[in-house]
CSV table of C-alpha atoms and ligand atoms in Angstrom, one decimal:
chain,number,residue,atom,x,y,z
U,750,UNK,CA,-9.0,-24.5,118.1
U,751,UNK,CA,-10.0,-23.4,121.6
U,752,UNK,CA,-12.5,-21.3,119.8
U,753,UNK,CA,-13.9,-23.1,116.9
U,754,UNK,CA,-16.9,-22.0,115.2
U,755,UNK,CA,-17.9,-19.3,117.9
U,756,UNK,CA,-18.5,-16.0,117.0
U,757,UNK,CA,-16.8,-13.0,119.0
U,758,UNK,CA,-17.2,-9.0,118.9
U,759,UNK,CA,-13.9,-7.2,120.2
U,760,UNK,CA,-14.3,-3.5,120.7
U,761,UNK,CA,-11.0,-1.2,120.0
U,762,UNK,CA,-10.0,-4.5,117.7
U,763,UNK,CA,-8.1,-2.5,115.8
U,764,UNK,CA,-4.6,-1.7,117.8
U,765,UNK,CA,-3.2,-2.9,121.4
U,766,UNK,CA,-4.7,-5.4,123.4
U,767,UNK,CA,-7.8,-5.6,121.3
U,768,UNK,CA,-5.9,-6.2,118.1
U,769,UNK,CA,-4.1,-9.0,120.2
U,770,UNK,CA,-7.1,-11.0,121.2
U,771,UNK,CA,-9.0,-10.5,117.6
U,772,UNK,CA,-5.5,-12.2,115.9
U,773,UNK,CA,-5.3,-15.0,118.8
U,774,UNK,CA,-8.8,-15.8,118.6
U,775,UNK,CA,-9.2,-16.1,115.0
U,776,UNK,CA,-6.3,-18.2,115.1
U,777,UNK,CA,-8.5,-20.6,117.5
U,778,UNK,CA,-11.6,-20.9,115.4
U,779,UNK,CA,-13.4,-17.8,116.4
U,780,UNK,CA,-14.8,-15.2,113.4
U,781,UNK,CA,-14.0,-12.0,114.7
U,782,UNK,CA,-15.7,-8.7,114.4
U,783,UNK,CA,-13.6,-6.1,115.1
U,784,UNK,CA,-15.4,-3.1,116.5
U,785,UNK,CA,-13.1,-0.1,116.5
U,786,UNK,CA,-13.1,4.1,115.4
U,787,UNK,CA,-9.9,3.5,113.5
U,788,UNK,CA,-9.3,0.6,110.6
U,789,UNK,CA,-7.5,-2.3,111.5
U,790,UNK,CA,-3.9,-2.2,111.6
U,791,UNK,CA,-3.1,-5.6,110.7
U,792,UNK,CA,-4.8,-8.0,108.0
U,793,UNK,CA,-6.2,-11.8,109.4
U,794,UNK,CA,-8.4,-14.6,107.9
U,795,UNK,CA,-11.6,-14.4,109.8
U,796,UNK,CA,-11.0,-10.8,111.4
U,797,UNK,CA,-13.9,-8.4,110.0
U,798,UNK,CA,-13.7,-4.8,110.7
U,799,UNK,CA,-16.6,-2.7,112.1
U,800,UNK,CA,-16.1,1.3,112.2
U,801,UNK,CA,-17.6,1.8,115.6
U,802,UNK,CA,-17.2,5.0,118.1
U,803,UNK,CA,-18.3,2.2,121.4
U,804,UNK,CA,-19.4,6.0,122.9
U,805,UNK,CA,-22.4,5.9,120.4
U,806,UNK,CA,-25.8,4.2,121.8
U,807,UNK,CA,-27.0,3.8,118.4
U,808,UNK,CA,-23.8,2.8,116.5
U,809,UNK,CA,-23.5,-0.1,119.4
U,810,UNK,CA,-27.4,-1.4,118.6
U,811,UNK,CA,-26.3,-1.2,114.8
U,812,UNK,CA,-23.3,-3.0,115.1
U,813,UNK,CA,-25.4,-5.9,117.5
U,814,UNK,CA,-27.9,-5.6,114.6
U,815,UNK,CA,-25.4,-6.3,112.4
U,816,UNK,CA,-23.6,-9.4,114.1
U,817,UNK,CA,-27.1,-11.1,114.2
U,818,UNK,CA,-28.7,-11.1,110.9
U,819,UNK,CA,-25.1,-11.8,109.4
U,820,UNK,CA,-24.4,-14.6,112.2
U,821,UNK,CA,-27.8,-15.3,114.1
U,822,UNK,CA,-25.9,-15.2,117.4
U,823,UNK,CA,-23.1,-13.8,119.6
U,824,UNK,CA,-20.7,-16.5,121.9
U,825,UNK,CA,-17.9,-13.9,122.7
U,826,UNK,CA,-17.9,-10.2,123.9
U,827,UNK,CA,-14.6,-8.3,125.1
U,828,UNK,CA,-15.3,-5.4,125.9
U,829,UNK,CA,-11.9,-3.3,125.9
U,830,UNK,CA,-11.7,-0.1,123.9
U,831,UNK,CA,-10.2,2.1,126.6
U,832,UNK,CA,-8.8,5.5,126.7
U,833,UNK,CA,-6.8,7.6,129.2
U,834,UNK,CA,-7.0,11.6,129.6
U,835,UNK,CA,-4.9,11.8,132.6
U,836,UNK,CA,-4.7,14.7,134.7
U,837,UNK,CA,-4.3,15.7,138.8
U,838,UNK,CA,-7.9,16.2,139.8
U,839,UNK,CA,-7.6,19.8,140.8
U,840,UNK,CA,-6.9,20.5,137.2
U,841,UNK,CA,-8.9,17.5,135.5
U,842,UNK,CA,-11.5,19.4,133.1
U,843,UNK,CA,-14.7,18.1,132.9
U,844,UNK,CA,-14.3,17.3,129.4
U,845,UNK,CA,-11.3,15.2,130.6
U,846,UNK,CA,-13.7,13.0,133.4
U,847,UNK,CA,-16.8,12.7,131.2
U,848,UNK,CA,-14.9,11.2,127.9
U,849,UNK,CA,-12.9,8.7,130.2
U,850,UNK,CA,-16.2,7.5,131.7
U,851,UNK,CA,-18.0,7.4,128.6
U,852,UNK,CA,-15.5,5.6,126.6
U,853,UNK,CA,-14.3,3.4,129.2
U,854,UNK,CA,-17.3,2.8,131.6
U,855,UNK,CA,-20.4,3.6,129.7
U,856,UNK,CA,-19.7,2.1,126.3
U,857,UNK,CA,-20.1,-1.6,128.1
U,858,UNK,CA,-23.7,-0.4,129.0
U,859,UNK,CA,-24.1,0.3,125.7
U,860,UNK,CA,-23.5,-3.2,124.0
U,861,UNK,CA,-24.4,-5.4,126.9
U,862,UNK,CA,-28.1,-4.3,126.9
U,863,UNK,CA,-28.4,-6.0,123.5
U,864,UNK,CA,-25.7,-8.7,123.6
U,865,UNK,CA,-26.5,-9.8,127.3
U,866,UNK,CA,-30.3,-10.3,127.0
U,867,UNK,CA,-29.1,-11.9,123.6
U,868,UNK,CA,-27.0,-14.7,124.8
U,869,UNK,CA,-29.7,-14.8,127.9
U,870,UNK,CA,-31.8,-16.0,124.8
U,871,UNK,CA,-29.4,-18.0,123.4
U,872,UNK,CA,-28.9,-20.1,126.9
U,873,UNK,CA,-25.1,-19.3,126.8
U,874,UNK,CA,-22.4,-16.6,126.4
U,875,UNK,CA,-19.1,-14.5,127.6
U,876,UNK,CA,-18.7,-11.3,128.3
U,877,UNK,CA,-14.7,-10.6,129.1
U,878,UNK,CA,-14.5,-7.0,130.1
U,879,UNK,CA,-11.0,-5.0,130.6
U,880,UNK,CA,-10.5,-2.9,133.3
U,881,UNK,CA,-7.2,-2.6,134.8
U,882,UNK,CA,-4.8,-2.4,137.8
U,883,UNK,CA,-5.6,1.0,138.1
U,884,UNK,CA,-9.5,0.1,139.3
U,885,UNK,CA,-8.1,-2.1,141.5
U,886,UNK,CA,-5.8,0.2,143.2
U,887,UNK,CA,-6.3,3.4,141.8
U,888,UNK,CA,-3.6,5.6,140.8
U,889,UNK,CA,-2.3,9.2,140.9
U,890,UNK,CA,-3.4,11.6,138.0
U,891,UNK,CA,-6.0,9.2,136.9
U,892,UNK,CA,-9.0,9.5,138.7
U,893,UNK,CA,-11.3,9.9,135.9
U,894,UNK,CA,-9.4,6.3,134.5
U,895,UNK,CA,-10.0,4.7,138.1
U,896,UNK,CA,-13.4,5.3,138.4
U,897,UNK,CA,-14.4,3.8,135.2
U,898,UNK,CA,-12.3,0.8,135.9
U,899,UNK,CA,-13.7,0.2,139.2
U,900,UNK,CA,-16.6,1.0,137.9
U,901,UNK,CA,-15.9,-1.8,135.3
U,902,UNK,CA,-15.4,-4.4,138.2
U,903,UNK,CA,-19.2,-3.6,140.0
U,904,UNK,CA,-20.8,-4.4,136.2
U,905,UNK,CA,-18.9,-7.8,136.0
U,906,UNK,CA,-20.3,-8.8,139.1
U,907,UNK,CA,-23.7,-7.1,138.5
U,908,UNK,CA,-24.0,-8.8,135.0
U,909,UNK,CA,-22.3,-12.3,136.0
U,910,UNK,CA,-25.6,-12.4,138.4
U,911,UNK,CA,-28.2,-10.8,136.1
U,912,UNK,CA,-27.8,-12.5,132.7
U,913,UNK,CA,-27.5,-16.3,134.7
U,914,UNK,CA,-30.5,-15.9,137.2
U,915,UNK,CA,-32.5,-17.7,135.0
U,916,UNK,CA,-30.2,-20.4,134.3
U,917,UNK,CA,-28.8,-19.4,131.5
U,918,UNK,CA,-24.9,-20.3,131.2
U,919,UNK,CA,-24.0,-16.8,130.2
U,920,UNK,CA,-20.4,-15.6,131.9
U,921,UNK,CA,-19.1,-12.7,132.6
U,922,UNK,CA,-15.5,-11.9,133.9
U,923,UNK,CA,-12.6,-9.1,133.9
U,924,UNK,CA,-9.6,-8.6,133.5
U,925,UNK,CA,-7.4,-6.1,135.5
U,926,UNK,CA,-4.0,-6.0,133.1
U,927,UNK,CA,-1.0,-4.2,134.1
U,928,UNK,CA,1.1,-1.9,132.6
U,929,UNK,CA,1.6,-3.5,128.8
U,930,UNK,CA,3.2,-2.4,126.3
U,931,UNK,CA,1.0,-1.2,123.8
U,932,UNK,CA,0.0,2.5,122.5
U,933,UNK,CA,-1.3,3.6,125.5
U,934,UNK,CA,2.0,3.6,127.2
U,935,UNK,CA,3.5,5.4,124.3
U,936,UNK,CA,3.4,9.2,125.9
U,937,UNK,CA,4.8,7.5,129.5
U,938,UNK,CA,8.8,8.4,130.0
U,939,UNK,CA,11.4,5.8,130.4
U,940,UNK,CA,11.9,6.4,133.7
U,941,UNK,CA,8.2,6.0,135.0
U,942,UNK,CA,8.2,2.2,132.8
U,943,UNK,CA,11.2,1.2,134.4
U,944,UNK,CA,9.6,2.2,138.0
U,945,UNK,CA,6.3,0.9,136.9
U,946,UNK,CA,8.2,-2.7,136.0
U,947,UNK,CA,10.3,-2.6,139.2
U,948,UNK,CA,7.0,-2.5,141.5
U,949,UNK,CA,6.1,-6.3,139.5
U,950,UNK,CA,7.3,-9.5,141.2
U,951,UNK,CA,8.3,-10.8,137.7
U,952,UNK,CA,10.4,-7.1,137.1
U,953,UNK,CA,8.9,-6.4,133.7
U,954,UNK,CA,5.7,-4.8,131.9
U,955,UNK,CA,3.1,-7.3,130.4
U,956,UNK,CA,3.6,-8.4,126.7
U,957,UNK,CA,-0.4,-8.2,124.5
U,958,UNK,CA,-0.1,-11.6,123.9
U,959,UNK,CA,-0.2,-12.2,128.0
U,960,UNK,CA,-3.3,-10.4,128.5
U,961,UNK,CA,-4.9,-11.9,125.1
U,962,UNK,CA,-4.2,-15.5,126.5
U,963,UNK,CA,-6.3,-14.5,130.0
U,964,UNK,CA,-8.6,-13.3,127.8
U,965,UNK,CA,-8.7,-16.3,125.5
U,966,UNK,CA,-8.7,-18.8,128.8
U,967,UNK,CA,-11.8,-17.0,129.7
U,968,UNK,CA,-13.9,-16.7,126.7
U,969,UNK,CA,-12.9,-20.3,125.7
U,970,UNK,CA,-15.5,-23.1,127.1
U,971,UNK,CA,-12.3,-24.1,129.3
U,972,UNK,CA,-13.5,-21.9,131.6
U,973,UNK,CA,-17.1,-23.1,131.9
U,974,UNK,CA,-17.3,-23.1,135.6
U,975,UNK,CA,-15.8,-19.6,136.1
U,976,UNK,CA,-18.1,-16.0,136.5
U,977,UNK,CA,-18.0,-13.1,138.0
U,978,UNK,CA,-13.9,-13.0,138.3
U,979,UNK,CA,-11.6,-10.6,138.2
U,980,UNK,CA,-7.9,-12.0,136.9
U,981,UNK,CA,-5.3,-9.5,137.8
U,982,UNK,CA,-2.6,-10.1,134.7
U,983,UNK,CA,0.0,-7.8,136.3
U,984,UNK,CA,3.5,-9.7,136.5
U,985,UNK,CA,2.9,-9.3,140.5
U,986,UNK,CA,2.0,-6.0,140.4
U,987,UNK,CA,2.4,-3.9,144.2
U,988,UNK,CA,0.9,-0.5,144.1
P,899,LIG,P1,-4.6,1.1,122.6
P,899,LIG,O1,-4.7,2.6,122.6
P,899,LIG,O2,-3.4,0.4,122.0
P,899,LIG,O3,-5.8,0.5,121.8
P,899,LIG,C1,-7.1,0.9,122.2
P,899,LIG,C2,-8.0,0.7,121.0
P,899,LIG,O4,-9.3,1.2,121.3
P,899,LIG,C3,-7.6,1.5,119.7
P,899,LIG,O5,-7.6,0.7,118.6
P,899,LIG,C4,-8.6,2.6,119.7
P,899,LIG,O6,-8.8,3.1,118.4
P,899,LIG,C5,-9.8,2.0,120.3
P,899,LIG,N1,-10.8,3.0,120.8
P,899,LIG,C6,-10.5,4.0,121.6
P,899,LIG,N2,-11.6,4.7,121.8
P,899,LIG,C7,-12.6,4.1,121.1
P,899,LIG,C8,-14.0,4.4,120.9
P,899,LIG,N3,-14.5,5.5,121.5
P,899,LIG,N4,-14.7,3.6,120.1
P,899,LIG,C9,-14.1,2.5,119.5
P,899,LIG,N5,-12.8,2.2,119.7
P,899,LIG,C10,-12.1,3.0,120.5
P,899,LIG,O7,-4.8,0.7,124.1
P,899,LIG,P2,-4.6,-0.8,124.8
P,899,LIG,O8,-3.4,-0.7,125.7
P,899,LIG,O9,-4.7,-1.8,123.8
P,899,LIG,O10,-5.9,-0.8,125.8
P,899,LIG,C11,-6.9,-1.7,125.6
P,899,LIG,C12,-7.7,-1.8,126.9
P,899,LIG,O11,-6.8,-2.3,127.9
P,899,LIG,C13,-8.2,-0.4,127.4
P,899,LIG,O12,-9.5,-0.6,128.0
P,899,LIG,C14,-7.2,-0.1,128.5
P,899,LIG,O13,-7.7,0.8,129.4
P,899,LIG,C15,-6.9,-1.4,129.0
P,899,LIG,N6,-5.6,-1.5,129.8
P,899,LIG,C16,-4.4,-1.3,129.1
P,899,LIG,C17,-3.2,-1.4,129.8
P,899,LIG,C18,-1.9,-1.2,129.2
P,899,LIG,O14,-0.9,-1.0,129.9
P,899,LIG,N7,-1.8,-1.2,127.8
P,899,LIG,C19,-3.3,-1.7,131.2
P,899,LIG,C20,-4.5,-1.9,131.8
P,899,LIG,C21,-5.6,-1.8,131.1
């Protein structure tokens, strides 16, 4: 019970990743609110679902709203809906780059102005955000993707320092997953997964539950002494 008794918000709980971490962290004690557009796709004790478009300023403040008269405080934030709209960037529409930076970039902005000065109050809190290998590296066809996950990276490090400076023992770290297998690798053909796994140390894509443990480790008080990371989760990954 790594997680007992705290209360966590997981945006794009429903599927993936996010789905992942709101099942493993129920299972450790949290109560879980599961922000997402779409209804869950499983069913868990202690996972609560919250119809939330994370683009949505107001939605965000309503679901924060929410969370605090229902629980009075917020322990756990991943912020993790993501989206990709991949195209070369002579042919990326604009459409294409302003949805991927919304969704995936500005939609952070848009929760951790309530929940950071929130757990600021509160003395303590973590904020786990997922970016990916991709804003470390970058990647062909995804510049749109790239720049919000780097993008991702300079608010960890931004926030880590903001929400503590007054002492407070709020944390915030990121993720960079690999490729895992999850929806968003649905559309990619065979041959691009088996080149993607060959350029891993350990020769394989990530499994959800890999990425939901990192993400566990670091929301859990077990990593009390750690802010402002970024934990690649990539099997080894060389770009
Ligand atoms: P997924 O498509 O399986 O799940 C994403 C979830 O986010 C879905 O439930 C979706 O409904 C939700 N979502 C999308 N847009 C939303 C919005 N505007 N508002 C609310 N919810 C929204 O994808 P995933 O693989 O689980 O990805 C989760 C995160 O991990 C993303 O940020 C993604 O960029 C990142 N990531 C994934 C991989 C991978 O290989 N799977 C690798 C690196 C990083």
């Amino acid at each position: 019970m790594r997680l007992k008794d705290k209360i966590a918000i997981v945006t794009g709980g429903a599927d993936g990743l996010g789905a992942e971490m709101s099942k493993l962290f129920a299972r450790e004690g949290a109560t879980v609110i599961a922000a997402d557009m779409k209804e869950l796709t499983f069913e868990a004790e202690n996972v609560e679902y919250f119809q939330l478009n994370v683009t949505d300023g107001e939605g965000c403040k309503k679901l924060f709203d929410y969370v605090m008269e229902k629980y009075g405080r917020i322990d756990i934030l991943i912020n993790n809906a993501g989206i990709t709209r991949d195209a070369m960037t002579r042919k990326m529409t604009d459409e294409q780059w302003d949805l991927v930076i919304d969704v995936d970039l500005k939609s952070l902005f848009n929760l951790v102005r309530h929940v950071g000065p929130q757990m600021e109050a509160q003395g303590a809190g973590s904020i786990v955000n997922i970016s990916s290998v991709v804003g470390e590296f970058g990647n062909i066809g995804q510049a749109n993707y790239a720049a919000a996950k780097a993008g991702v990276i300079g608010l960890t490090k931004t926030w880590a320092k903001e929400f503590a400076r007054k002492g407070a023992q709020v944390r915030v770290n990121c993720i960079t997953p690999g490729h895992t297998f999850t929806n968003i690798l649905k559309t990619v053909p065979q041959d691009v997964i088996d080149g993607l796994a060959a350029k891993t140390m350990l020769g394989r894509l990530g499994e959800p539950i890999e990425i939901a443990n990192a993400a566990l480790f670091l929301a859990s008080d077990e990593a009390s002494y750690i802010t402002g990371h970024v934990l690649s989760v990539n099997g080894g990954m060389r770009l």
